[in-house]
Coordinates of C-alpha atoms in Angstrom, one line a residue:
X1 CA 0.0 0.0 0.0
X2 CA 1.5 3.6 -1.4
X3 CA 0.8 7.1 1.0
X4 CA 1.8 10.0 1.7
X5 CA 2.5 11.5 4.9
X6 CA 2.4 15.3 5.2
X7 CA 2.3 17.6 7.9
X8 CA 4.4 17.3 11.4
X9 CA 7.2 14.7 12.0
X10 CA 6.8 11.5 13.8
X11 CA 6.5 13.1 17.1
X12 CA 3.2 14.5 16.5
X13 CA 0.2 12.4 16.9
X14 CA -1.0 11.1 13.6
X15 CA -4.3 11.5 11.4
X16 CA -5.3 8.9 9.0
X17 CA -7.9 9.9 6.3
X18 CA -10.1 8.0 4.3
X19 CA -11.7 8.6 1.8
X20 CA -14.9 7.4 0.0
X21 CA -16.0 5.3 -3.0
X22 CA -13.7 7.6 -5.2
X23 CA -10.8 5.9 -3.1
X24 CA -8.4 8.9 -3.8
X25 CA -6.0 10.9 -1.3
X26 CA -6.8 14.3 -2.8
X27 CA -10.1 14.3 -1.8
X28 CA -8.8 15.6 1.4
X29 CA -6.7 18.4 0.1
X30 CA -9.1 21.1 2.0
X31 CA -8.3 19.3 5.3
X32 CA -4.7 19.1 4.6
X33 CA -3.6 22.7 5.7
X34 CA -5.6 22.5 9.0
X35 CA -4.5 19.0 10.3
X36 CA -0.9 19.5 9.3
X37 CA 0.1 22.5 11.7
X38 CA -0.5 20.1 14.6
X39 CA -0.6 16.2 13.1
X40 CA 1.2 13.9 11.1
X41 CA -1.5 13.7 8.2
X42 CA -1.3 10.6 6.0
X43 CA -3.4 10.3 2.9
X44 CA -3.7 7.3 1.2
X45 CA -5.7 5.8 -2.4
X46 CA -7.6 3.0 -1.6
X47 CA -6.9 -0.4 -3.0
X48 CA -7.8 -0.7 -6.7
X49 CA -7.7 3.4 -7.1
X50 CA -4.8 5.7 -7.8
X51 CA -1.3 4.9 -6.2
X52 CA -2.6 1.5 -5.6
X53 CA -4.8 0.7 -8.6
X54 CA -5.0 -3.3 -10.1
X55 CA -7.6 -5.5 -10.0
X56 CA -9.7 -6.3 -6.8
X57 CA -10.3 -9.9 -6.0
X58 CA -13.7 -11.4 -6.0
X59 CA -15.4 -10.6 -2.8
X60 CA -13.4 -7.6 -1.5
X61 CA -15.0 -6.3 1.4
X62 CA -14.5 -4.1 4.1
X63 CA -12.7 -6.0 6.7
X64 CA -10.2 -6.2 3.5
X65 CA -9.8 -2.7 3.2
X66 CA -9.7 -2.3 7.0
X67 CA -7.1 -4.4 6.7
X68 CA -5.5 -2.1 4.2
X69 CA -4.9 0.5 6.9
X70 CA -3.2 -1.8 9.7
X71 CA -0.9 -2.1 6.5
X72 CA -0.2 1.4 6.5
X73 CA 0.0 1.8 10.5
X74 CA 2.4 -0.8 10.6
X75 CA 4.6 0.6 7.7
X76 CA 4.6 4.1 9.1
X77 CA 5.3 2.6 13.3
X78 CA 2.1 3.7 14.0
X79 CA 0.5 1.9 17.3
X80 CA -2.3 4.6 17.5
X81 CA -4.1 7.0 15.1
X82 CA -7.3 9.3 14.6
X83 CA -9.0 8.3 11.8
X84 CA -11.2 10.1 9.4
X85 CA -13.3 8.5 7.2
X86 CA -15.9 9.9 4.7
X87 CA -18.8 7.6 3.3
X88 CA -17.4 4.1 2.3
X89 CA -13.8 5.5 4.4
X90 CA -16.2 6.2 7.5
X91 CA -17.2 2.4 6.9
X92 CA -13.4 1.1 7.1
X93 CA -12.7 3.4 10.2
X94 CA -15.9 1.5 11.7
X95 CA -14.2 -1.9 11.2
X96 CA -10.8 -1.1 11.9
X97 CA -12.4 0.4 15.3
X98 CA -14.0 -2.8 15.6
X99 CA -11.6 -5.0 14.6
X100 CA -8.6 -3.3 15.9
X101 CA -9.0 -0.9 19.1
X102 CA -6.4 -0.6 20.0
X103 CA -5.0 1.0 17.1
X104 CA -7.6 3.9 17.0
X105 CA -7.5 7.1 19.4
X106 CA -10.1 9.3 17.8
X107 CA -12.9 8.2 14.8
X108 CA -14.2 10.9 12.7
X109 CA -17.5 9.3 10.7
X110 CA -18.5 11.9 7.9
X111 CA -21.5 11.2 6.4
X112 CA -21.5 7.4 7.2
X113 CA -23.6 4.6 8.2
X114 CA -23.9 1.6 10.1
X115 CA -25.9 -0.4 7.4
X116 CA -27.0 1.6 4.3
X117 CA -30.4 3.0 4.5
X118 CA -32.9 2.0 1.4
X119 CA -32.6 5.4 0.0
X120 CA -28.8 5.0 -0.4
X121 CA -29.2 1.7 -2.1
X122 CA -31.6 2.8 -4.2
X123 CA -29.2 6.0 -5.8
X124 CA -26.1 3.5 -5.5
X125 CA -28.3 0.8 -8.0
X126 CA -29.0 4.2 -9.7
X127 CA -25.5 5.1 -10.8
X128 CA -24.8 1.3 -10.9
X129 CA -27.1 1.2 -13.7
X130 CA -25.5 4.2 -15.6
X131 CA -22.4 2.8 -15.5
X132 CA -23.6 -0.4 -17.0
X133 CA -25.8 0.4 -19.6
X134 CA -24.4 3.8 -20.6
X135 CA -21.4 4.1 -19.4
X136 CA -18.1 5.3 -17.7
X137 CA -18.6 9.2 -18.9
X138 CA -22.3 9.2 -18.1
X139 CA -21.6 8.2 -14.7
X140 CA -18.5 10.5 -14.0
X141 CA -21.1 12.9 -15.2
X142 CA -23.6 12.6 -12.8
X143 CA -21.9 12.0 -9.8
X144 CA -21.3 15.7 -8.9
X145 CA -25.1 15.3 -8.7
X146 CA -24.3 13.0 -5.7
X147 CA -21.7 14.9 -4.0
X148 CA -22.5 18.5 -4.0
X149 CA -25.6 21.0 -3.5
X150 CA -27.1 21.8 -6.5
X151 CA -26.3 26.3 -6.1
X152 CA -22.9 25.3 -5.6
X153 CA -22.6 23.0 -9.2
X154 CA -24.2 26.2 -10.6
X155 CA -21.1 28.2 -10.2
X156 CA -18.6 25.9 -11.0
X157 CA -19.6 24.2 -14.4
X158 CA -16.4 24.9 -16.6
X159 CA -14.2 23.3 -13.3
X160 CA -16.7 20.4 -12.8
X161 CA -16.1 19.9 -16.9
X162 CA -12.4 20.0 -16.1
X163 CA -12.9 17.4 -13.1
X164 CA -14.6 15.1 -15.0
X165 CA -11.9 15.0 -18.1
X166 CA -9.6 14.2 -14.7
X167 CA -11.9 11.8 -13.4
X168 CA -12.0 9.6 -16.2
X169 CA -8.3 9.6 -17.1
X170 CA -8.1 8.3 -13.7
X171 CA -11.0 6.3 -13.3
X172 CA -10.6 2.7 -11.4
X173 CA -12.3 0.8 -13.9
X174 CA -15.6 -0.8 -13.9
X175 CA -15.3 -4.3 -12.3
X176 CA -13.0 -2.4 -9.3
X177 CA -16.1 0.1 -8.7
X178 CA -18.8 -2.7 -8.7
X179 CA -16.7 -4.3 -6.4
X180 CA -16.4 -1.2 -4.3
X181 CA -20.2 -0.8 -4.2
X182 CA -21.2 -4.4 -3.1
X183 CA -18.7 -3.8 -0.4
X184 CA -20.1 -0.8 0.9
X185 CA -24.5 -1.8 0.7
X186 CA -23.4 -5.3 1.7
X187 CA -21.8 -4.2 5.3
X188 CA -23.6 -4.2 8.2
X189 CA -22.2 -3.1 11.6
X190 CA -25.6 -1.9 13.0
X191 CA -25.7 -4.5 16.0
X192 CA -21.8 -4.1 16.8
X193 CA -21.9 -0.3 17.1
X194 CA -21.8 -0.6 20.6
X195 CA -18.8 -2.2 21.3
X196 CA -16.5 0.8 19.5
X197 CA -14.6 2.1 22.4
X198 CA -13.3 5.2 20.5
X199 CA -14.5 8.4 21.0
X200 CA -16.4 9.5 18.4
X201 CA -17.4 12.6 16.3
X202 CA -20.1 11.7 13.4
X203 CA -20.8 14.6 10.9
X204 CA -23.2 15.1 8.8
X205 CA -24.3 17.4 6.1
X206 CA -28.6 18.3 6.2
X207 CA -28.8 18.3 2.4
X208 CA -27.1 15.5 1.6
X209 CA -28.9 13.4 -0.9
X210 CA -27.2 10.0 -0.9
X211 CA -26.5 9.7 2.4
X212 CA -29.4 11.3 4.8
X213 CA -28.3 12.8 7.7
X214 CA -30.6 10.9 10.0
X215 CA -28.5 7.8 9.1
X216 CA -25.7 9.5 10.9
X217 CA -27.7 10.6 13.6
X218 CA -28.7 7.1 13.7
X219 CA -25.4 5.7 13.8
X220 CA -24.3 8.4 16.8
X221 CA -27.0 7.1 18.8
X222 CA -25.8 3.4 18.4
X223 CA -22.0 4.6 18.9
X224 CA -21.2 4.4 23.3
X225 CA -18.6 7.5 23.1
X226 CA -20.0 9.7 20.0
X227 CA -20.6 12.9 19.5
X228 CA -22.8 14.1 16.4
X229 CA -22.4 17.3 14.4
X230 CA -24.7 18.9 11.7
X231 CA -23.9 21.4 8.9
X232 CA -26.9 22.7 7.3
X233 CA -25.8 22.6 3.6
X234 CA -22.8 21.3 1.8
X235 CA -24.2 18.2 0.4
X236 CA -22.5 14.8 0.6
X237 CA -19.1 15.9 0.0
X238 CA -19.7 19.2 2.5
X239 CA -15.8 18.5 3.6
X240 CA -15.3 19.8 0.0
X241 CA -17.9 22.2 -0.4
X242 CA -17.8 23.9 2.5
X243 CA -15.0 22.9 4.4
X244 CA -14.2 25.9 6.9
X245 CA -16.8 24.8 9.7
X246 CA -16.1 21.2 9.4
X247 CA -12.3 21.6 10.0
X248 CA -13.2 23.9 13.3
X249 CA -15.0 21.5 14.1
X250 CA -12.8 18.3 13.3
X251 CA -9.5 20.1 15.2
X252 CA -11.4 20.9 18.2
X253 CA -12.6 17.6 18.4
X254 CA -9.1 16.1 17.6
X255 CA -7.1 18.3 20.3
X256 CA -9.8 18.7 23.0
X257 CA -8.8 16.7 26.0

């Protein structure tokens, strides 16, 4: 497994961030400049995407990918982290919290579940559909549609052109995505939530559209040591959108004592 660690040197304490079906590092780029003054920050591409594209095997599933990041704890010397995981990311922070305590200080759950609620499965068969039977660019194309509030598209349609030319050049492939949405519908960690002994911070965005926030709230509720925070617009990818509050907010929670 290829990262990158940014930031402060090993003495700092150290921030692990995931990120969702898209896999890829850089979707964390507006966090990286308020983590790093006070955390090591490692980003990392998924397994099948970016630094570490190649085919998944058959039945890749989120323990695997949790598995992924002990990889990356134990390359780096890292007994403990925070973790921050977005969508299918907050999923692997879940199970590594699950299946490895020990290595987790801090969880950060943006716009996650504990099992996916009908609604999500229903836009996830959605886009699985588009890419199927139209295609790779059709989907690229409408999954701003997913991620983002609808004013904020509005303004930004030459750079969302731009991103999806990117987007494609780099796409993981079909079969890898597939695999990555199974994965994601398929886990269910709605009657384990309660033994996660890390603290917890699960935010949500109010207009998000894939996700909706009362999954989250759900999932705080079900969580012993959580804390739950709600943005009122930003849309599913509100870390990217609007990321000003959410990084107050993820500090505070990261340094408060």
């Amino acid at each position: 497994m290829q990262y990158e660690v940014h930031g402060r040197k090993e003495a700092a304490a150290t921030v692990l961030l995931s990120a969702g079906l898209g896999g890829l590092g850089g979707f964390w780029l507006p966090q990286l400049a308020a983590l790093s003054e006070q955390f090591r920050v490692v980003l990392y591409d998924h397994r099948g995407t970016g630094q570490n594209a190649g085919p998944l095997p058959d039945g890749h599933d989120i323990a695997a990918m949790a598995d992924d990041v002990v990889q990356i704890l134990d390359s780096l010397g890292a007994a403990r982290v925070h973790m921050v995981g977005h969508a299918l990311g907050g999923l692997i922070g879940l199970e590594l919290a699950l299946r490895a305590p020990a290595r987790l200080d801090r969880l950060v759950l943006v716009n996650a579940w504990g099992r996916a609620e009908a609604h999500t499965a229903r836009c996830f068969a959605m886009r699985r559909q588009l890419l199927l039977h139209v295609g790779v660019e059709a989907y690229l194309q409408a999954q701003p549609i997913f991620l983002y509030p609808a004013a904020w598209l509005a303004q930004r349609s030459a750079q969302l052109a731009e991103e999806a030319v990117q987007a494609q050049r780099h796409f993981q492939g079909s079969a890898n995505l597939l695999k990555r949405i199974d994965a994601l519908l398929s886990y269910d960690a709605s009657d384990r939530l309660d033994q996660v002994v890390a603290p917890t911070l699960v935010a949500a965005s109010r207009d998000d559209i894939l996700v909706p926030w009362t999954a989250s709230q759900k999932l705080a509720a079900g969580l012993p040591q959580a804390r739950f925070w709600l943005t009122a617009e930003g849309g599913h990818a509100c870390t990217v959108s609007d990321p000003a509050p959410f990084n107050r907010r993820l500090v505070e929670f990261l340094t408060a004592g």
